[in-house]
Amino acid sequence: MAPVAQRVRGTQDILPADQPHWELMERAAHTTATRAGYQKIATPIFEATDLFVRSAGEASDVVAKEMYTFTDRGGRSLTLRPEGTASIVRAYFDGGLDQEPQPVRLFYLGPFFRYDRPQAGRYRQFHQFGVEVIGEGHALLDVEVIQVGWQWFSELGIGDLGLKLNSIGDEVCRPAYRELLRDYYRPHLDTLCEEDRIRFERNPLRLLDCKVPQCQPLKAKAPRIVDHLCGPCATAFASVKGALEATGIPFELDPSLVRGLDYYTRTVFEYQHGSLGGAQNALGGGGRYDGLAAELGYRSTPGIGFAVGMDRTLLILKQRGPVQPEGLDVYTLALEEVDQVHALKLASALRAAGLRVVLDPGDARLDARLRKAARRGARVALIIGPEERAHGEAVIRDMTAKTQVTVPEREIVAAVTQALAGA
Ligand code: HAM
């Protein structure tokens, strides 16, 4: 009979063999974020659909094509979160974080959902580590945030990383630039790809994100937003670049970096890695979103953050080969069925003493069970046979030296600990 269901397209299992890499990423996130004074936050997996429509923007790919939206039994339109920033801004106000000393520095880890075209490094359920700094707009915070992300990658030993940087202005200078871009593209509309013709109408800034070969010559000569920033945006961008240079993080200015979500103002950036290739080379990205809180109906409040893709980073970590999982200390087995419960009790006493203990409830031959113990990486086997049981004893076998000793039961914890020290 065929299984009733298969893994849903675009989802993946993070199997035990990949968990050491995964835990490495989680630990590095905790370390780098808390070292810089960031506090952990978790928000719901689903939110009111409007939250994402208003924040990412109706014309963004995320809202137009990629959201998992459903109506619940109460008739509400809900959406599985496609990204974290909008939820964090909502939680910042909902949870009264706006009343705390500013800025508030937050980090989060978890799954996100987009109806993307699945391929290596692109999934429908994926995972991000992200940070957000909300409540103060100083340009140094842009650099702090960029540095936290950079530090995460170096904590993981990932070199060969590129940082792309741009400023996309704000509500003062961007509208005029948008018109300038339209004026530039208008005479060439019939040479553009279909997607670009839609972008021209709905979201001209995204014209700069087009990867279609036929559109590249035109894009290369398009007016650059960095040449049309208003005074305050230009000053902020100069500060960011100056401070970034001082940190020693190498970066490349990319005037066509515009990002896929509409809430950004001023600084935008992406971490890229050569080995992934194609559209999946962005390991992470972020930027400033000073207009987002007001767009969501809250008091105008500046913010900046990034998110890195853990699934893409996992692909890079896996290229380095497997990480040895933490092995077992003790493999416990009873030779006869009547002694199983006794073995269970001993295993539990050893666990209470802090050891990693697996109980084998099987009835296979001893040599087969010892082979299993070796495959599980156990350093010591604890064997309870009828003889030992009768005398209130147990056998401790050193799996490496293949030697064994018989010890009284009341000394088992001490004897196993000693055997492990020598194993
Ligand atoms: P984003 O660029 O949409 O930004 O996503 C950040 C990262 O998440 C990407 O660079 C990529 O590594 C990963 N990612 C996105 N979509 C997928 C997918 N379908 N499969 C695998 N990985 C994916 C944001 O989400 C913003 N919230 C970042 C931010 C935080 N901006 C300010 N604060």
Coordinates of C-alpha atoms and ligand atoms in Angstrom, one line a residue:
M1 CA 0.0 0.0 0.0
A2 CA 1.3 3.5 -0.8
P3 CA 1.7 5.9 2.1
V4 CA -1.3 8.2 2.4
A5 CA 0.7 11.4 2.2
Q6 CA 4.0 12.7 1.1
R7 CA 6.1 15.6 2.2
V8 CA 4.5 18.7 0.9
R9 CA 6.3 20.3 -2.1
G10 CA 8.7 23.0 -0.9
T11 CA 9.0 21.7 2.7
Q12 CA 11.9 19.7 4.1
D13 CA 12.7 17.6 7.1
I14 CA 15.7 18.6 9.0
L15 CA 16.9 15.1 9.8
P16 CA 19.1 14.1 12.8
A17 CA 22.2 14.1 10.6
D18 CA 21.6 17.9 9.9
Q19 CA 20.7 18.8 13.5
P20 CA 24.3 19.4 14.6
H21 CA 24.6 22.0 11.9
W22 CA 21.2 23.4 12.8
E23 CA 22.1 23.7 16.5
L24 CA 25.4 25.4 15.6
M25 CA 23.4 28.1 13.7
E26 CA 21.0 28.5 16.6
R27 CA 23.8 28.7 19.2
A28 CA 25.7 31.2 17.0
A29 CA 22.5 33.3 16.8
H30 CA 22.1 33.4 20.6
T31 CA 25.8 34.2 21.1
T32 CA 26.2 36.9 18.6
A33 CA 22.8 38.6 19.3
T34 CA 23.0 38.5 23.1
R35 CA 26.6 39.7 23.1
A36 CA 25.4 42.9 21.4
G37 CA 22.5 43.3 23.9
Y38 CA 19.7 41.8 21.8
Q39 CA 16.8 40.1 23.5
K40 CA 14.9 37.1 22.2
I41 CA 11.3 37.4 21.0
A42 CA 8.8 35.0 19.5
T43 CA 5.7 36.0 17.6
P44 CA 2.8 33.8 16.3
I45 CA 3.2 31.8 13.1
F46 CA 0.0 33.3 11.7
E47 CA -1.3 36.9 11.8
A48 CA -4.1 39.0 10.4
T49 CA -3.5 39.1 6.6
D50 CA -3.7 43.0 6.6
L51 CA -0.5 43.1 8.6
F52 CA 1.5 41.7 5.8
V53 CA -0.4 43.3 3.0
R54 CA 0.2 46.8 4.5
S55 CA 3.9 46.2 5.4
A56 CA 5.3 44.2 2.5
G57 CA 3.2 46.2 0.0
E58 CA 0.4 45.1 -2.3
A59 CA 2.6 45.2 -5.3
S60 CA 5.4 43.1 -3.7
D61 CA 5.9 39.5 -5.0
V62 CA 5.4 38.3 -1.4
V63 CA 1.9 39.7 -1.2
A64 CA 0.9 39.4 -4.8
K65 CA 2.0 35.8 -5.3
E66 CA 3.5 34.1 -2.3
M67 CA 1.3 34.3 0.8
Y68 CA -0.4 31.3 2.4
T69 CA -3.7 33.0 3.3
F70 CA -6.8 31.2 4.6
T71 CA -10.0 32.0 6.3
D72 CA -10.5 30.6 9.8
R73 CA -13.7 29.2 11.2
G74 CA -14.5 32.6 12.6
G75 CA -14.4 34.1 9.1
R76 CA -11.1 36.0 9.7
S77 CA -8.5 36.3 7.0
L78 CA -5.2 35.0 8.4
T79 CA -1.8 34.4 6.8
L80 CA 1.2 32.2 7.7
R81 CA 3.9 34.7 8.3
P82 CA 6.1 35.3 5.1
E83 CA 8.6 37.3 7.1
G84 CA 9.2 38.6 10.6
T85 CA 9.6 42.3 10.6
A86 CA 6.0 43.3 10.5
S87 CA 5.1 41.0 13.3
I88 CA 7.9 42.3 15.5
V89 CA 6.8 45.9 14.9
R90 CA 3.3 44.9 15.9
A91 CA 4.6 43.1 19.0
Y92 CA 6.8 46.1 19.9
F93 CA 3.7 48.2 20.3
D94 CA 1.3 45.5 21.5
G95 CA 3.7 44.4 24.2
G96 CA 4.6 47.9 25.4
L97 CA 8.2 47.7 24.3
D98 CA 7.8 51.2 23.1
Q99 CA 7.7 52.3 26.7
E100 CA 11.1 50.8 27.5
P101 CA 14.4 52.5 27.1
Q102 CA 15.0 53.0 23.4
P103 CA 16.1 51.5 21.1
V104 CA 14.8 48.1 21.7
R105 CA 17.1 45.4 20.3
L106 CA 15.4 42.1 19.5
F107 CA 16.2 38.8 17.8
Y108 CA 14.2 35.8 16.6
L109 CA 14.5 32.4 15.0
G110 CA 11.8 30.3 13.4
P111 CA 9.9 29.1 10.3
F112 CA 8.4 31.4 7.6
F113 CA 6.2 30.6 4.6
R114 CA 6.2 31.7 1.0
Y115 CA 4.6 30.1 -2.0
D116 CA 7.9 30.3 -3.9
R117 CA 9.0 28.1 -6.8
P118 CA 10.9 25.3 -4.9
Q119 CA 14.5 24.6 -5.8
A120 CA 17.8 24.2 -3.9
G121 CA 17.9 27.0 -1.3
R122 CA 14.3 28.1 -2.0
Y123 CA 11.5 26.5 0.0
R124 CA 7.9 27.1 0.9
Q125 CA 8.7 26.7 4.5
F126 CA 12.1 28.1 5.4
H127 CA 13.8 29.4 8.5
Q128 CA 15.3 32.7 9.5
F129 CA 17.5 34.2 12.2
G130 CA 16.6 37.9 12.3
V131 CA 17.2 41.0 14.4
E132 CA 15.4 44.2 14.7
V133 CA 16.4 47.5 16.4
I134 CA 13.4 49.7 16.9
G135 CA 12.9 53.1 18.4
E136 CA 16.0 55.1 17.4
G137 CA 17.2 56.0 13.9
H138 CA 20.9 56.7 14.4
A139 CA 23.0 55.6 11.3
L140 CA 25.4 53.8 13.7
L141 CA 22.6 51.3 14.4
D142 CA 22.6 50.4 10.7
V143 CA 26.2 49.4 11.0
E144 CA 25.7 47.6 14.3
V145 CA 23.0 45.5 12.7
I146 CA 25.1 44.7 9.7
Q147 CA 27.9 43.8 12.0
V148 CA 25.7 41.4 14.1
G149 CA 24.9 39.5 10.9
W150 CA 28.5 39.5 9.7
Q151 CA 29.6 38.2 13.1
W152 CA 27.0 35.3 12.9
F153 CA 28.6 34.2 9.6
S154 CA 32.1 34.4 11.0
E155 CA 31.0 32.5 14.2
L156 CA 30.0 29.7 11.8
G157 CA 33.3 29.9 10.0
I158 CA 31.7 31.1 6.8
G159 CA 34.1 33.2 4.8
D160 CA 33.8 34.2 1.1
L161 CA 31.0 36.4 2.1
G162 CA 30.1 39.6 0.2
L163 CA 28.1 42.6 1.5
K164 CA 26.1 44.7 -0.9
L165 CA 24.9 48.1 0.2
N166 CA 22.6 50.8 -1.2
S167 CA 20.4 53.6 0.0
I168 CA 16.9 53.8 -1.5
G169 CA 16.0 57.2 0.0
D170 CA 12.8 58.0 1.9
E171 CA 9.3 59.5 1.3
V172 CA 10.9 62.9 0.6
C173 CA 13.3 61.9 -2.2
R174 CA 12.0 58.6 -3.5
P175 CA 8.8 59.8 -5.2
A176 CA 10.7 62.1 -7.5
Y177 CA 13.3 59.4 -8.2
R178 CA 10.5 57.0 -9.0
E179 CA 9.2 59.4 -11.6
L180 CA 12.6 59.9 -13.0
L181 CA 12.9 56.2 -13.4
R182 CA 9.6 56.0 -15.2
D183 CA 10.6 58.8 -17.5
Y184 CA 13.8 56.9 -18.3
Y185 CA 12.0 53.6 -19.0
R186 CA 8.9 55.0 -20.7
P187 CA 10.3 55.3 -24.3
H188 CA 11.6 51.6 -24.1
L189 CA 8.5 49.9 -22.7
D190 CA 8.1 47.6 -25.7
T191 CA 11.6 46.2 -25.3
L192 CA 11.0 45.3 -21.7
C193 CA 10.1 41.8 -20.4
E194 CA 6.5 41.2 -19.4
E195 CA 7.2 41.4 -15.6
D196 CA 9.0 44.7 -16.0
R197 CA 6.0 46.2 -17.8
I198 CA 3.9 45.4 -14.7
R199 CA 6.6 46.8 -12.5
F200 CA 6.7 50.0 -14.5
E201 CA 3.1 50.5 -13.6
R202 CA 2.9 49.2 -10.1
N203 CA 6.4 49.4 -8.5
P204 CA 9.0 51.0 -10.7
L205 CA 11.8 50.7 -8.2
R206 CA 11.6 46.9 -8.7
L207 CA 12.7 47.4 -12.3
L208 CA 16.2 47.6 -10.9
D209 CA 15.8 44.1 -9.6
C210 CA 15.1 42.5 -13.0
K211 CA 17.5 39.6 -13.9
V212 CA 16.2 39.0 -17.5
P213 CA 19.1 39.4 -19.9
Q214 CA 17.2 41.5 -22.5
C215 CA 16.5 44.2 -19.8
Q216 CA 20.1 44.5 -18.6
P217 CA 21.5 47.1 -21.0
L218 CA 18.7 49.5 -20.2
K219 CA 19.0 48.8 -16.5
A220 CA 22.8 49.5 -16.5
K221 CA 22.3 53.0 -17.7
A222 CA 19.2 53.8 -15.5
P223 CA 19.5 56.8 -13.1
R224 CA 20.9 55.8 -9.8
I225 CA 18.9 56.6 -6.6
V226 CA 22.1 57.4 -4.7
D227 CA 22.6 60.4 -7.0
H228 CA 19.1 61.7 -6.1
L229 CA 19.0 61.4 -2.3
C230 CA 17.7 64.3 -0.3
G231 CA 20.1 66.0 2.1
P232 CA 19.2 64.0 5.3
C233 CA 19.3 60.7 3.3
A234 CA 22.6 61.5 1.7
T235 CA 24.1 62.5 5.1
A236 CA 22.8 59.3 6.7
F237 CA 24.2 57.2 3.9
A238 CA 27.6 58.9 4.2
S239 CA 27.7 58.1 7.9
V240 CA 26.8 54.5 7.3
K241 CA 29.5 54.1 4.7
G242 CA 32.1 55.9 6.9
A243 CA 31.3 53.7 10.0
L244 CA 31.2 50.5 8.0
E245 CA 34.7 51.3 6.6
A246 CA 35.9 51.8 10.1
T247 CA 34.7 48.3 11.1
G248 CA 36.7 46.7 8.3
I249 CA 33.8 44.8 6.9
P250 CA 34.3 44.9 3.1
F251 CA 31.3 46.1 1.2
E252 CA 30.3 46.8 -2.4
L253 CA 27.9 49.6 -3.3
D254 CA 25.2 48.3 -5.5
P255 CA 22.9 51.0 -6.9
S256 CA 20.4 48.3 -8.2
L257 CA 19.9 46.7 -4.8
V258 CA 16.3 47.5 -4.0
R259 CA 15.0 44.4 -2.0
G260 CA 11.7 42.7 -2.4
L261 CA 9.7 44.2 0.4
D262 CA 8.2 47.7 0.1
Y263 CA 8.8 48.9 3.7
Y264 CA 12.4 49.9 3.3
T265 CA 13.8 53.4 3.6
R266 CA 17.4 54.5 3.2
T267 CA 19.9 51.7 4.0
V268 CA 19.4 48.4 2.4
F269 CA 21.9 45.5 2.3
E270 CA 22.4 41.9 1.4
Y271 CA 24.9 39.2 2.5
Q272 CA 25.9 37.1 -0.5
H273 CA 27.8 33.9 -0.9
G274 CA 29.4 32.8 -4.2
S275 CA 28.8 29.1 -3.8
L276 CA 25.0 29.1 -4.0
G277 CA 24.8 30.7 -7.4
G278 CA 21.9 32.3 -9.2
A279 CA 19.0 34.0 -7.5
Q280 CA 19.7 32.0 -4.3
N281 CA 23.0 33.7 -3.5
A282 CA 21.5 36.1 -1.0
L283 CA 22.1 34.4 2.4
G284 CA 20.4 37.3 4.1
G285 CA 19.3 40.8 3.8
G286 CA 17.7 43.7 5.5
G287 CA 17.5 47.5 5.9
R288 CA 16.0 50.4 7.5
Y289 CA 12.2 50.8 7.7
D290 CA 11.4 54.2 9.3
G291 CA 8.0 54.4 7.7
L292 CA 6.7 50.9 8.6
A293 CA 5.3 51.7 12.1
A294 CA 3.2 54.6 10.8
E295 CA 2.1 52.4 7.8
L296 CA 0.7 49.9 10.3
G297 CA -1.2 52.6 12.2
Y298 CA 1.3 53.1 15.0
R299 CA 3.2 56.2 16.1
S300 CA 6.0 56.9 13.6
T301 CA 9.1 55.0 14.9
P302 CA 12.3 54.2 13.1
G303 CA 13.6 50.6 12.8
I304 CA 16.4 48.6 11.2
G305 CA 17.0 44.9 10.9
F306 CA 18.0 41.9 8.8
A307 CA 17.1 38.2 8.4
V308 CA 19.4 35.4 7.3
G309 CA 18.1 32.2 5.7
M310 CA 19.1 29.2 7.8
D311 CA 18.2 26.7 5.1
R312 CA 20.6 28.3 2.6
T313 CA 23.3 28.6 5.2
L314 CA 22.8 24.9 6.0
L315 CA 23.6 24.1 2.4
I316 CA 27.0 25.9 2.9
L317 CA 27.7 24.2 6.2
K318 CA 26.9 20.8 4.7
Q319 CA 29.5 21.4 1.9
R320 CA 32.1 21.2 4.8
G321 CA 31.0 17.7 5.6
P322 CA 29.1 16.1 8.5
V323 CA 29.5 17.2 12.1
Q324 CA 30.0 14.4 14.6
P325 CA 26.8 14.3 16.8
E326 CA 27.3 14.0 20.5
G327 CA 27.7 10.3 21.2
L328 CA 26.0 8.2 23.9
D329 CA 27.5 7.4 27.2
V330 CA 25.8 4.2 28.1
Y331 CA 23.8 1.5 26.3
T332 CA 21.8 -0.5 28.8
L333 CA 20.5 -4.0 28.1
A334 CA 19.0 -6.9 29.9
L335 CA 19.7 -10.4 28.7
E336 CA 16.3 -11.8 29.8
E337 CA 12.8 -10.5 29.6
V338 CA 12.3 -10.7 33.4
D339 CA 15.1 -8.2 33.9
Q340 CA 13.9 -5.5 31.5
V341 CA 12.2 -3.4 34.2
H342 CA 15.3 -3.6 36.3
A343 CA 17.4 -2.4 33.4
L344 CA 14.9 0.5 32.9
K345 CA 15.4 1.5 36.6
L346 CA 19.2 1.5 36.3
A347 CA 19.0 3.5 33.1
S348 CA 16.9 6.1 34.8
A349 CA 19.3 6.3 37.8
L350 CA 22.2 6.9 35.4
R351 CA 20.2 9.6 33.5
A352 CA 19.5 11.3 36.8
A353 CA 23.2 11.4 37.3
G354 CA 23.5 13.4 34.1
L355 CA 24.6 10.7 31.7
R356 CA 23.2 10.0 28.2
V357 CA 21.7 6.6 28.4
V358 CA 19.8 4.5 25.8
L359 CA 17.8 1.4 26.9
D360 CA 17.6 -1.5 24.5
P361 CA 14.4 -3.4 25.2
G362 CA 15.1 -6.0 22.5
D363 CA 15.7 -9.7 22.7
A364 CA 18.3 -10.2 20.0
R365 CA 21.6 -12.0 20.8
L366 CA 24.1 -10.2 22.9
D367 CA 26.7 -9.7 20.1
A368 CA 24.0 -8.2 17.8
R369 CA 23.0 -5.8 20.6
L370 CA 26.6 -4.8 21.3
R371 CA 27.1 -4.1 17.6
K372 CA 24.1 -1.8 17.8
A373 CA 25.6 -0.1 20.9
A374 CA 28.8 0.5 18.9
R375 CA 26.9 2.0 16.0
R376 CA 25.1 4.3 18.3
G377 CA 28.5 5.5 19.5
A378 CA 28.0 4.3 23.1
R379 CA 31.2 4.3 25.1
V380 CA 30.0 1.9 27.8
A381 CA 27.5 -1.0 27.8
L382 CA 25.7 -1.9 31.0
I383 CA 24.6 -5.5 30.8
I384 CA 22.2 -7.2 33.3
G385 CA 22.2 -11.0 33.0
P386 CA 20.4 -13.5 35.3
E387 CA 23.6 -14.3 37.2
E388 CA 24.4 -10.7 38.0
R389 CA 20.8 -10.0 38.9
A390 CA 20.8 -12.9 41.4
H391 CA 23.9 -11.4 43.1
G392 CA 22.7 -7.7 42.9
E393 CA 25.4 -6.9 40.4
A394 CA 25.7 -5.6 36.8
V395 CA 28.4 -5.8 34.1
I396 CA 30.0 -2.7 32.7
R397 CA 31.7 -3.2 29.3
D398 CA 34.1 -0.7 27.9
M399 CA 33.1 -0.6 24.2
T400 CA 36.5 0.6 23.0
A401 CA 38.8 -1.7 25.0
K402 CA 36.2 -4.5 24.9
T403 CA 36.9 -5.3 28.6
Q404 CA 34.3 -5.8 31.3
V405 CA 34.0 -5.6 35.0
T406 CA 31.2 -6.8 37.3
V407 CA 30.2 -4.3 40.0
P408 CA 27.7 -4.2 42.8
E409 CA 24.5 -2.4 41.9
R410 CA 24.8 0.3 44.6
E411 CA 28.1 1.4 43.0
I412 CA 26.9 1.4 39.5
V413 CA 26.7 5.2 39.0
A414 CA 30.2 5.7 40.4
A415 CA 31.6 2.7 38.5
V416 CA 30.0 3.8 35.2
T417 CA 31.3 7.3 35.6
Q418 CA 34.7 6.0 36.3
A419 CA 34.6 3.7 33.3
L420 CA 33.5 6.6 31.1
A421 CA 36.5 8.7 32.4
G422 CA 38.8 5.9 31.2
A423 CA 36.9 5.0 28.0
Ligands
HAM1 P1 14.1 38.7 2.8 O1 15.2 39.1 1.9 O2 12.8 38.5 2.2 O3 14.0 39.7 4.0 O4 14.5 37.3 3.5 C1 15.7 37.2 4.2 C2 16.4 35.9 3.8 O5 15.5 34.8 4.1 C3 16.8 35.7 2.4 O6 18.0 36.4 2.1 C4 17.0 34.2 2.2 O7 18.2 33.8 2.7 C5 15.9 33.7 3.2 N1 14.7 33.3 2.4 C6 13.7 34.1 1.9 N2 12.8 33.4 1.2 C7 13.3 32.1 1.2 C8 12.8 30.9 0.7 N3 11.7 30.8 0.0 N4 13.5 29.8 0.9 C9 14.6 29.8 1.6 N5 15.1 30.9 2.2 C10 14.5 32.1 2.0 C11 13.1 39.6 5.1 O8 12.4 38.6 5.3 C12 13.1 40.8 6.0 N6 12.1 40.5 7.0 C13 14.5 41.0 6.6 C14 14.5 42.2 7.5 C15 14.5 42.2 8.8 N7 14.5 43.4 7.1 C16 14.5 44.2 8.1 N8 14.5 43.5 9.2

